[in-house]
PDB file of N, CA and C in Angstrom:
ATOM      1  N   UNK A 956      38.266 143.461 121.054  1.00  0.00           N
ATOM      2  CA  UNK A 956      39.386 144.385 121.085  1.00  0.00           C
ATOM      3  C   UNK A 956      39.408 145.091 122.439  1.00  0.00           C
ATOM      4  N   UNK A 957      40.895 145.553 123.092  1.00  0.00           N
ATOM      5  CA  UNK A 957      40.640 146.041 124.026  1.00  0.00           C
ATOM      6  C   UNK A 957      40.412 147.482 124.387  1.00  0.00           C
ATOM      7  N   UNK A 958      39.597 147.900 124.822  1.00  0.00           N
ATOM      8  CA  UNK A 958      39.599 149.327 124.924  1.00  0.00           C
ATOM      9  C   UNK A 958      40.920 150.488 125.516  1.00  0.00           C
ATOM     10  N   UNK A 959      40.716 151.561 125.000  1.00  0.00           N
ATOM     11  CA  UNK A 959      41.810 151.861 125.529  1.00  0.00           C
ATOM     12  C   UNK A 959      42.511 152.485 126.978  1.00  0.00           C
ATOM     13  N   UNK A 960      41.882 152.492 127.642  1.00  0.00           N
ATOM     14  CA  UNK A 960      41.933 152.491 129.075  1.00  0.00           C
ATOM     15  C   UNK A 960      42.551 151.317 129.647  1.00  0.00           C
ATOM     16  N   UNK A 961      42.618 149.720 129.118  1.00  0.00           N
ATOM     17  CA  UNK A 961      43.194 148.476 129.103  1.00  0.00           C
ATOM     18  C   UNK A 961      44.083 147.982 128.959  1.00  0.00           C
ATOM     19  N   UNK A 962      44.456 149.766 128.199  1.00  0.00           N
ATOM     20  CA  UNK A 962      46.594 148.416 127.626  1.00  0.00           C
ATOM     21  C   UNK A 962      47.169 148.384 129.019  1.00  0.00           C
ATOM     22  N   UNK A 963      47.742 147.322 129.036  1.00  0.00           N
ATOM     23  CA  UNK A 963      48.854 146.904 129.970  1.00  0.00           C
ATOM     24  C   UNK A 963      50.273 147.693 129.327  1.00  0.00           C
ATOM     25  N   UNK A 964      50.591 147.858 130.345  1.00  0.00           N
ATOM     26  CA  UNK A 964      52.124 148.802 130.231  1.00  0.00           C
ATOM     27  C   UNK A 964      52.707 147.532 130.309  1.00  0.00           C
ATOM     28  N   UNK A 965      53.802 147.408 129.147  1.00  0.00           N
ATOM     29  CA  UNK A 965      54.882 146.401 129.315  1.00  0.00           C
ATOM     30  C   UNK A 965      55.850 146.921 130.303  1.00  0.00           C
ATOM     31  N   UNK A 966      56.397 146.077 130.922  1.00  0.00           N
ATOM     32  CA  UNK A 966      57.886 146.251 131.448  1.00  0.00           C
ATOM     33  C   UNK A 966      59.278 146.712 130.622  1.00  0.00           C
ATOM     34  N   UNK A 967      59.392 146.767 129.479  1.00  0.00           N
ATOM     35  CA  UNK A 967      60.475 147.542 129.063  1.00  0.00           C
ATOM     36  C   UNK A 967      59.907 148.551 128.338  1.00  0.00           C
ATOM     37  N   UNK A 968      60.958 149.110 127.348  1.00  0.00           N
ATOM     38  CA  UNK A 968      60.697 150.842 127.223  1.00  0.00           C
ATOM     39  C   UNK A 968      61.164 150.271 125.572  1.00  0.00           C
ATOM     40  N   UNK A 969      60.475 150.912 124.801  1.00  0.00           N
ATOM     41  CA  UNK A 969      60.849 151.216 123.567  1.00  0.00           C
ATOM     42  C   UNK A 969      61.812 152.225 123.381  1.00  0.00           C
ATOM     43  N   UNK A 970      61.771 152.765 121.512  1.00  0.00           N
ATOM     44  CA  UNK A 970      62.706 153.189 121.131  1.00  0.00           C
ATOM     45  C   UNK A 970      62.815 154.543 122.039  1.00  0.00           C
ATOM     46  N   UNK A 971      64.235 155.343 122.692  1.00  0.00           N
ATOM     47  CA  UNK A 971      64.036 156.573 122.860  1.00  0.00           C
ATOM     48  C   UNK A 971      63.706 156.549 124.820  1.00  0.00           C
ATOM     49  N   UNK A 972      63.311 155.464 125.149  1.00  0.00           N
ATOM     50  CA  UNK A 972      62.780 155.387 126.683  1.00  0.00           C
ATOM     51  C   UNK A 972      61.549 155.181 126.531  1.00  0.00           C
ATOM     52  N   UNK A 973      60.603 155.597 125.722  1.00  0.00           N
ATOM     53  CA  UNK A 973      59.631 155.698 125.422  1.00  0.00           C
ATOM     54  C   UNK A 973      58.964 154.109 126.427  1.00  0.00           C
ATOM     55  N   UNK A 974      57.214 154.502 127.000  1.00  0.00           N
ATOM     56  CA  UNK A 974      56.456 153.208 127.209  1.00  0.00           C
ATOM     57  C   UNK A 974      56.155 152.213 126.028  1.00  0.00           C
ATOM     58  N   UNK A 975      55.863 151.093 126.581  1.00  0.00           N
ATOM     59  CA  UNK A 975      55.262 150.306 125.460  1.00  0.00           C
ATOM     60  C   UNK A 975      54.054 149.841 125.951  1.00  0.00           C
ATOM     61  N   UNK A 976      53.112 149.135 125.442  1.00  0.00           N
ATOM     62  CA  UNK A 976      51.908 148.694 126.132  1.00  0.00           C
ATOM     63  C   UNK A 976      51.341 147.517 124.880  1.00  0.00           C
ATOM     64  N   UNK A 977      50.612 146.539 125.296  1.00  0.00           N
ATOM     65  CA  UNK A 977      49.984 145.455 124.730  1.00  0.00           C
ATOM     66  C   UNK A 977      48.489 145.753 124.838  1.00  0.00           C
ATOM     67  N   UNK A 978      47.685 145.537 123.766  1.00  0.00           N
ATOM     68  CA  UNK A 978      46.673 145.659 123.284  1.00  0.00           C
ATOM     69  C   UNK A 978      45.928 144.188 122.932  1.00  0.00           C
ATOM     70  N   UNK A 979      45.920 143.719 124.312  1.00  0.00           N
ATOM     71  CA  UNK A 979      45.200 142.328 123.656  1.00  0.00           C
ATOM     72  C   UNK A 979      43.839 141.888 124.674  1.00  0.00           C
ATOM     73  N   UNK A 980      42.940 140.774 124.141  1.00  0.00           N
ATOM     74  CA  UNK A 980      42.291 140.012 124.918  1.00  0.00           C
ATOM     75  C   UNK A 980      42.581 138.880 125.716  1.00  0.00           C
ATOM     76  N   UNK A 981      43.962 138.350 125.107  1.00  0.00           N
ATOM     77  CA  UNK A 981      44.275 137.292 125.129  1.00  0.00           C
ATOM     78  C   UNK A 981      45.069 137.549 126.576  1.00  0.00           C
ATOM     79  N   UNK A 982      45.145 136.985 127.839  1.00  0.00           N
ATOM     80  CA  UNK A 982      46.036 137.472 128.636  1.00  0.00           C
ATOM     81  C   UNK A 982      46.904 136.200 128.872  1.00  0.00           C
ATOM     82  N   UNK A 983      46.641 134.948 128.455  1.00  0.00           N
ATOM     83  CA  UNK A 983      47.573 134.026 128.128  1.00  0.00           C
ATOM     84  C   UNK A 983      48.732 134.010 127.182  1.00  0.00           C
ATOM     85  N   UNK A 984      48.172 135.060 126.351  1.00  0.00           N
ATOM     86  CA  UNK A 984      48.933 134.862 125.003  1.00  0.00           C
ATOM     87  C   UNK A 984      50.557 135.380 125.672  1.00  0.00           C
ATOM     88  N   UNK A 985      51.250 134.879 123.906  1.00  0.00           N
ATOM     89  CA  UNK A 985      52.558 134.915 124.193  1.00  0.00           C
ATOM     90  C   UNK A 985      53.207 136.176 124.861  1.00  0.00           C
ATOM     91  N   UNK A 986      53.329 137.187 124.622  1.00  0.00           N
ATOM     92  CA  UNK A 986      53.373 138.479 125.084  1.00  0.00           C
ATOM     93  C   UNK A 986      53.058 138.960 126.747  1.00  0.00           C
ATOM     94  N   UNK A 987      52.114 138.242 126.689  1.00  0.00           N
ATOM     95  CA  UNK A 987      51.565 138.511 128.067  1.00  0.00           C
ATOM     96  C   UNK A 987      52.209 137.455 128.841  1.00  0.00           C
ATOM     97  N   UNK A 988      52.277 136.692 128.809  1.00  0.00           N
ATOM     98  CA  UNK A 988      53.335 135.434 129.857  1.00  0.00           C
ATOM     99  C   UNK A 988      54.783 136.129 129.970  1.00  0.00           C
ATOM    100  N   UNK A 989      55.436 136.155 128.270  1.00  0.00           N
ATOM    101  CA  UNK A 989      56.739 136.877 128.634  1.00  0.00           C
ATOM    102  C   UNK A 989      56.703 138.356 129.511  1.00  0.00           C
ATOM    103  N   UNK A 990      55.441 139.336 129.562  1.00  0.00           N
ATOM    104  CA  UNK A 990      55.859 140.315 130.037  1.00  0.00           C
ATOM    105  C   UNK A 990      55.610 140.398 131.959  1.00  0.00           C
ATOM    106  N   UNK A 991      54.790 139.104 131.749  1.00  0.00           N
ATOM    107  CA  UNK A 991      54.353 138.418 133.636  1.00  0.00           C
ATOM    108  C   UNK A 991      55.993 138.039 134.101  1.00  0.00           C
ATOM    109  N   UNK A 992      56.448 136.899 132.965  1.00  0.00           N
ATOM    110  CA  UNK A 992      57.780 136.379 133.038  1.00  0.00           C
ATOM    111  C   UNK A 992      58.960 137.259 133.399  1.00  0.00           C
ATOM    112  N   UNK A 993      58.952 138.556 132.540  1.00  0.00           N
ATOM    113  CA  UNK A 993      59.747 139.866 132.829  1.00  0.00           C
ATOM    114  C   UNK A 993      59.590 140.204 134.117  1.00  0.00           C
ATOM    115  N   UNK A 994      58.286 140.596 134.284  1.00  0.00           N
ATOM    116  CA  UNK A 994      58.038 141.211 135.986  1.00  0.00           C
ATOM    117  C   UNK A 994      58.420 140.646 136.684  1.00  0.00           C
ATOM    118  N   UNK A 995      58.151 139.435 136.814  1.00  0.00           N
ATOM    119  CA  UNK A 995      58.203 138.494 137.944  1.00  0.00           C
ATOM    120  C   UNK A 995      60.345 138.996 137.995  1.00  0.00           C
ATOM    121  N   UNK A 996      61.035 138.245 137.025  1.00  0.00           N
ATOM    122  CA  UNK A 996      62.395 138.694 136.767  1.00  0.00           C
ATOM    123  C   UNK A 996      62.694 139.925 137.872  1.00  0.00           C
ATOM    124  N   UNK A 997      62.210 140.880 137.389  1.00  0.00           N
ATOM    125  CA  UNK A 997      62.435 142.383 137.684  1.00  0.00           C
ATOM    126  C   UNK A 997      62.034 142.208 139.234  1.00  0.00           C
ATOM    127  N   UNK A 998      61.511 141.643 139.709  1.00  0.00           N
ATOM    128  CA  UNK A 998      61.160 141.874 141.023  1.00  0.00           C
ATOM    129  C   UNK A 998      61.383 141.363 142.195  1.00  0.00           C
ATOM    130  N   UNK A 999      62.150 140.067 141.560  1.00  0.00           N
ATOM    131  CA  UNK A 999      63.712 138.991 142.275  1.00  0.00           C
ATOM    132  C   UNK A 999      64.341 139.853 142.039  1.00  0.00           C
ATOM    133  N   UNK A1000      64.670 140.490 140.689  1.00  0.00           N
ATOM    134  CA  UNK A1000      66.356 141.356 141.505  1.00  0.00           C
ATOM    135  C   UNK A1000      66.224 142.056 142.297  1.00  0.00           C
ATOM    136  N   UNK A1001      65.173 142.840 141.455  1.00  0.00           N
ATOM    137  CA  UNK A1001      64.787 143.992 143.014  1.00  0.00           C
ATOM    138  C   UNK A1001      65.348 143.561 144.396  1.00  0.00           C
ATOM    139  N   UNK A1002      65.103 142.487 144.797  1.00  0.00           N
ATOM    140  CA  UNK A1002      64.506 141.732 146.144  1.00  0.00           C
ATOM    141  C   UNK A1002      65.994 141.691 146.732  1.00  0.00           C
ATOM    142  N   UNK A1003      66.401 140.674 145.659  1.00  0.00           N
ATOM    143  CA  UNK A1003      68.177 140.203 145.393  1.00  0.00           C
ATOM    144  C   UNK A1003      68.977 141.666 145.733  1.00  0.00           C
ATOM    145  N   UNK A1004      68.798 142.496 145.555  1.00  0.00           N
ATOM    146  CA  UNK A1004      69.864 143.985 145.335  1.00  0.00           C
ATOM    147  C   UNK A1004      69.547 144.741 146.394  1.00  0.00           C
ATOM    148  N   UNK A1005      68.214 144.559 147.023  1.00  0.00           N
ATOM    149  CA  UNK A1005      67.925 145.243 148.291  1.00  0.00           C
ATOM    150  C   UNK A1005      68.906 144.471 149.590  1.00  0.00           C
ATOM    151  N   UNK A1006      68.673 143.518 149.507  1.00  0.00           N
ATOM    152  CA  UNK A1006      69.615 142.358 150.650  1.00  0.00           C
ATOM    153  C   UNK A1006      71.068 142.844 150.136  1.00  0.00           C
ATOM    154  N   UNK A1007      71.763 142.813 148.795  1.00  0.00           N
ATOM    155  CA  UNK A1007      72.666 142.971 148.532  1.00  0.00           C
ATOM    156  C   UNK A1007      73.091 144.872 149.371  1.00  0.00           C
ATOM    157  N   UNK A1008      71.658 145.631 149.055  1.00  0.00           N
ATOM    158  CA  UNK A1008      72.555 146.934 149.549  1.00  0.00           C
ATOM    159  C   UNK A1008      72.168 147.302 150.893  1.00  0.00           C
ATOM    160  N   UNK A1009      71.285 146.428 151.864  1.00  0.00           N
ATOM    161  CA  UNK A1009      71.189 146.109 153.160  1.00  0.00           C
ATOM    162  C   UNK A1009      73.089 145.830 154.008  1.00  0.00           C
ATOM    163  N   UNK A1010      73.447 144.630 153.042  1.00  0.00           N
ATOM    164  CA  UNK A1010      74.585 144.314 153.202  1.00  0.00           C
ATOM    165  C   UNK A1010      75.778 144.915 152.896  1.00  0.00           C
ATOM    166  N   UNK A1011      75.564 145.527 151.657  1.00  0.00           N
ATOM    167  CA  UNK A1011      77.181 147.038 151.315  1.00  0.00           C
ATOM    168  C   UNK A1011      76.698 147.720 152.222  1.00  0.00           C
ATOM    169  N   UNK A1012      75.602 148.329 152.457  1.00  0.00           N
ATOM    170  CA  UNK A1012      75.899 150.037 153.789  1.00  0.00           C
ATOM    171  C   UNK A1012      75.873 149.470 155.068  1.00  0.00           C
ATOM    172  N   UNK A1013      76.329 148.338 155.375  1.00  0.00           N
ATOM    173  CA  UNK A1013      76.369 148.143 156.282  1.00  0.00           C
ATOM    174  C   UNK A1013      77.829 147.801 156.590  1.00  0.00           C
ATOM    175  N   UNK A1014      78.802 147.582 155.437  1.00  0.00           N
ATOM    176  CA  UNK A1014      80.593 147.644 155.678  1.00  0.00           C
ATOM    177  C   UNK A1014      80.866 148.957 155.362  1.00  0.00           C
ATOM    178  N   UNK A1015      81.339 149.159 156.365  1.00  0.00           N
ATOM    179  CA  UNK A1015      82.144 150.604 156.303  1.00  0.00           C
ATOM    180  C   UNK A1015      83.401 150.215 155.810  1.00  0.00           C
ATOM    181  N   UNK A1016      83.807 149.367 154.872  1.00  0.00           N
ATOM    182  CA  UNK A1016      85.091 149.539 154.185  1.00  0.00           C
ATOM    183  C   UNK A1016      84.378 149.788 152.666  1.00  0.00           C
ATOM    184  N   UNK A1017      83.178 149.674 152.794  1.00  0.00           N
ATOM    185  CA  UNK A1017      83.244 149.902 151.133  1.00  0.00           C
ATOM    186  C   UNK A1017      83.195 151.293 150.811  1.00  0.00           C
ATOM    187  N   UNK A1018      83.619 151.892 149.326  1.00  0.00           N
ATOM    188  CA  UNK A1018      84.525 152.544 149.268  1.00  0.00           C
ATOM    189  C   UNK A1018      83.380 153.368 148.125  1.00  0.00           C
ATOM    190  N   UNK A1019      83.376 154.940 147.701  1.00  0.00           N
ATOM    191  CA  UNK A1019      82.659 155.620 146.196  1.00  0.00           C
ATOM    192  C   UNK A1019      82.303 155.405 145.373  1.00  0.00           C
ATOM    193  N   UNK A1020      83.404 154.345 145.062  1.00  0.00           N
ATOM    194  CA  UNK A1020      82.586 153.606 143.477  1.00  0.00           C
ATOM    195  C   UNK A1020      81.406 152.926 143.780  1.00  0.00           C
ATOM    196  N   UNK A1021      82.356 151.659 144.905  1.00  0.00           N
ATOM    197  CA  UNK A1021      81.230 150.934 145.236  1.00  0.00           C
ATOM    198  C   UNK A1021      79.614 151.196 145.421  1.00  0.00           C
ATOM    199  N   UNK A1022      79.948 152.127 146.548  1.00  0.00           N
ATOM    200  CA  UNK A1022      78.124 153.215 146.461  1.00  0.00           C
ATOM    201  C   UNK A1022      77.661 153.581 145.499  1.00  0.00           C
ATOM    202  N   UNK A1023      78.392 154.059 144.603  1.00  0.00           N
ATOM    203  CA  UNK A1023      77.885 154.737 143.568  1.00  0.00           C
ATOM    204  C   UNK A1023      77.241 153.715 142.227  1.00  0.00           C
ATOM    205  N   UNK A1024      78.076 152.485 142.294  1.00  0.00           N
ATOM    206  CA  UNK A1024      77.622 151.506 141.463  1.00  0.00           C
ATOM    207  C   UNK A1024      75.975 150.786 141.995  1.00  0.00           C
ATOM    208  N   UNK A1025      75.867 150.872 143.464  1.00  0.00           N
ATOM    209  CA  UNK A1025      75.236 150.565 144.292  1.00  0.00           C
ATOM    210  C   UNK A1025      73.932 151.558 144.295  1.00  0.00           C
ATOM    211  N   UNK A1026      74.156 152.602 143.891  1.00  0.00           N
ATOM    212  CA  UNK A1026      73.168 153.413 143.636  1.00  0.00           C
ATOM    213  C   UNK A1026      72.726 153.532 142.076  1.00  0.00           C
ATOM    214  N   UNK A1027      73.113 153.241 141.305  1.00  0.00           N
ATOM    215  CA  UNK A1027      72.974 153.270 139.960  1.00  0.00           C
ATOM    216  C   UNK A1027      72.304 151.782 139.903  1.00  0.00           C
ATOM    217  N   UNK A1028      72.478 150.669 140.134  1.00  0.00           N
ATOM    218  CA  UNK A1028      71.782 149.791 140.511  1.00  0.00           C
ATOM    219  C   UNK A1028      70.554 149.341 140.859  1.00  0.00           C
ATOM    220  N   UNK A1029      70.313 149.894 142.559  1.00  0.00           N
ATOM    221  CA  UNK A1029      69.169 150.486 142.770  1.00  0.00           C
ATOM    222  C   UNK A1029      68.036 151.160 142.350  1.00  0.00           C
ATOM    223  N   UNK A1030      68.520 152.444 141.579  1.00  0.00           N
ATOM    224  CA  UNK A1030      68.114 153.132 140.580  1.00  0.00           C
ATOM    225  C   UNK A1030      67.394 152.357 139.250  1.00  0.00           C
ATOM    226  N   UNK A1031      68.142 151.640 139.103  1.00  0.00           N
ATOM    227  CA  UNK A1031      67.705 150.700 138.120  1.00  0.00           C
ATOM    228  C   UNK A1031      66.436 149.785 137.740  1.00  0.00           C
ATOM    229  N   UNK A1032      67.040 149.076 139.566  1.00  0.00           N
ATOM    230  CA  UNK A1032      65.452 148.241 139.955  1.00  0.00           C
ATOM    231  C   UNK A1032      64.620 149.127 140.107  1.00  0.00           C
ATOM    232  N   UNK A1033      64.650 150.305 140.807  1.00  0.00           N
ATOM    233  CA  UNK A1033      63.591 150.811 141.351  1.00  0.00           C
ATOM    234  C   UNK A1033      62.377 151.587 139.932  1.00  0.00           C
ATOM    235  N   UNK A1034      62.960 151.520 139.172  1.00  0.00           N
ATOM    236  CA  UNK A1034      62.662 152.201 138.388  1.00  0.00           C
ATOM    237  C   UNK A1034      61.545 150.261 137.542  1.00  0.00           C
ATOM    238  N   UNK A1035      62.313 149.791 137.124  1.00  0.00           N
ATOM    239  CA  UNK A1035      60.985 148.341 136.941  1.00  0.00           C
ATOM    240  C   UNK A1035      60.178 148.054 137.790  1.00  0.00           C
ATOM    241  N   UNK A1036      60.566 148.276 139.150  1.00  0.00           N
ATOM    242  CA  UNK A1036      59.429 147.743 140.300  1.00  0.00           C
ATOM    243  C   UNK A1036      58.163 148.610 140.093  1.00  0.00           C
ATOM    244  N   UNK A1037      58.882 150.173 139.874  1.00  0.00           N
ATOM    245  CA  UNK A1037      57.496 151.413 139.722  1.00  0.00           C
ATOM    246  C   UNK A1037      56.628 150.721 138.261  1.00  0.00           C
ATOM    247  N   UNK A1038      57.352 150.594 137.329  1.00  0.00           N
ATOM    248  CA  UNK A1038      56.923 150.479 136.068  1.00  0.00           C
ATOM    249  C   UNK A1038      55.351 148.974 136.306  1.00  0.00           C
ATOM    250  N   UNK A1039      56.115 148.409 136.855  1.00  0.00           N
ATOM    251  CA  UNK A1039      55.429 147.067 137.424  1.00  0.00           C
ATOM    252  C   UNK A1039      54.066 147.052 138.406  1.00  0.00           C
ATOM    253  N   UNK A1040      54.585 147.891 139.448  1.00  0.00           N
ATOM    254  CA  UNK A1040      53.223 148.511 140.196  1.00  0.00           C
ATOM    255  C   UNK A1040      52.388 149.665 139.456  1.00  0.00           C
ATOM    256  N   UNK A1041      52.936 150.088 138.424  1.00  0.00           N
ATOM    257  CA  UNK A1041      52.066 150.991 137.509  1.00  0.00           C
ATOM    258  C   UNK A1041      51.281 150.236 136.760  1.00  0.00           C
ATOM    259  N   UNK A1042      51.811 149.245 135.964  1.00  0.00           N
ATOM    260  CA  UNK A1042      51.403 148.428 135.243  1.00  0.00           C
ATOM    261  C   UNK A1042      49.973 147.283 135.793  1.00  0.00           C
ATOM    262  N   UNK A1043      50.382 147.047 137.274  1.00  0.00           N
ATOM    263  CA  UNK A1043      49.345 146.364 137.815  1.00  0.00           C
ATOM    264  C   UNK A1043      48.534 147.038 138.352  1.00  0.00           C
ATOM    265  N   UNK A1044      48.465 148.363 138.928  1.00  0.00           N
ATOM    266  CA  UNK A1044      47.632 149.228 139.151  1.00  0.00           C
ATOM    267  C   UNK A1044      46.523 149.572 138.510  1.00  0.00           C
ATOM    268  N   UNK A1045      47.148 149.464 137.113  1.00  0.00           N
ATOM    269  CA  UNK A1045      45.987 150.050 135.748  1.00  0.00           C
ATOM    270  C   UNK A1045      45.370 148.806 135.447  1.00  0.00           C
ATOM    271  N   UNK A1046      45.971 147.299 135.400  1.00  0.00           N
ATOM    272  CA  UNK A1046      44.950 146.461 135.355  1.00  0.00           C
ATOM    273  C   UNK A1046      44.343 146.448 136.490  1.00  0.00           C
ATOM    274  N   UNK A1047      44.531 146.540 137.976  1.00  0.00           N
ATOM    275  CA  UNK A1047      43.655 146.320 138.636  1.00  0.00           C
ATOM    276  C   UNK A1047      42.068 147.456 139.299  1.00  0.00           C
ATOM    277  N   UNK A1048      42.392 148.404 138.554  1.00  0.00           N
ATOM    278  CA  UNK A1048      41.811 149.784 138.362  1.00  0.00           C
ATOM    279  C   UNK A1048      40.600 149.317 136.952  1.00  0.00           C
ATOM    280  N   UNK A1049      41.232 148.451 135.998  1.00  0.00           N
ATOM    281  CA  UNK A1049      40.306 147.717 135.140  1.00  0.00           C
ATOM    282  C   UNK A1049      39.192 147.028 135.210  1.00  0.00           C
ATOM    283  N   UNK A1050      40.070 145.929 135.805  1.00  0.00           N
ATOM    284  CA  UNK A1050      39.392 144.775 136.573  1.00  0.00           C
ATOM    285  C   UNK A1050      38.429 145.031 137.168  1.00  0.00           C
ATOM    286  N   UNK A1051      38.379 146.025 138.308  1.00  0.00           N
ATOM    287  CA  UNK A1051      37.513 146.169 139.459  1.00  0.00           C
ATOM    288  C   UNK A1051      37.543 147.699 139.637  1.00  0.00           C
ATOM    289  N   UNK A1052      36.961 148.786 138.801  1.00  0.00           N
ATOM    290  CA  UNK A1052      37.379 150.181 138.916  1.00  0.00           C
ATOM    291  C   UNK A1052      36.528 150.686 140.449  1.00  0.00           C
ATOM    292  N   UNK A1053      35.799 149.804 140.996  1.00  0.00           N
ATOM    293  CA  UNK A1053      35.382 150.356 142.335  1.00  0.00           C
ATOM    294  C   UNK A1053      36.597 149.670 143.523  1.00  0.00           C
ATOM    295  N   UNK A1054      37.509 149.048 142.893  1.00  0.00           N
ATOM    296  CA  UNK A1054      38.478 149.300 144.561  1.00  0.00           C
ATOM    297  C   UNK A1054      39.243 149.910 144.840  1.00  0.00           C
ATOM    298  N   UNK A1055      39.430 151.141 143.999  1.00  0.00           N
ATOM    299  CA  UNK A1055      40.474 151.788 144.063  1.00  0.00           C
ATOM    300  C   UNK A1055      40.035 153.204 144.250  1.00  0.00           C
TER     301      UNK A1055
END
């Protein structure tokens, strides 16, 4: 069983916003691939939406909404990328609690 210092923070949020976290040994198991599978996801768009808003602030015809959709967006990724580097932080703080 894993101790509790070990759960992995999933990438999405339960009921309310709330974290979720996996409690396993298994790091193959199903759960754990889909939530590698998620990250990995989350961190192409990221990638994808940064180039994308490299490229909107850089036309000065685009227009309030646009930014504003553009920032809500952003907001969005930025908020899985943290969840993601949180998430790998605490396993790698696990793993190896002297490299950190």
């Amino acid at each position: 069983m894993t101790a509790p210092n070990e759960l992995r923070l999933l990438p999405w949020s339960g009921p309310e916003g709330k974290p979720c976290y996996l409690n396993t040994d298994d790091k193959g198991g199903y759960l754990s691939r889909l939530a590698d599978n998620i990250e990995a996801v989350q961190l192409g768009t990221a990638a994808d939406l940064l180039e994308h808003a490299s490229d909107t602030l850089g036309d000065h015809d685009q227009g309030p909404e646009d930014l504003r959709r553009l920032a809500k967006e952003l907001t969005g990724a930025l908020r899985d990328v943290l969840r993601v580097a949180t998430s790998r932080g605490h396993l790698l703080a696990v793993s190896d609690p002297h490299r950190l």
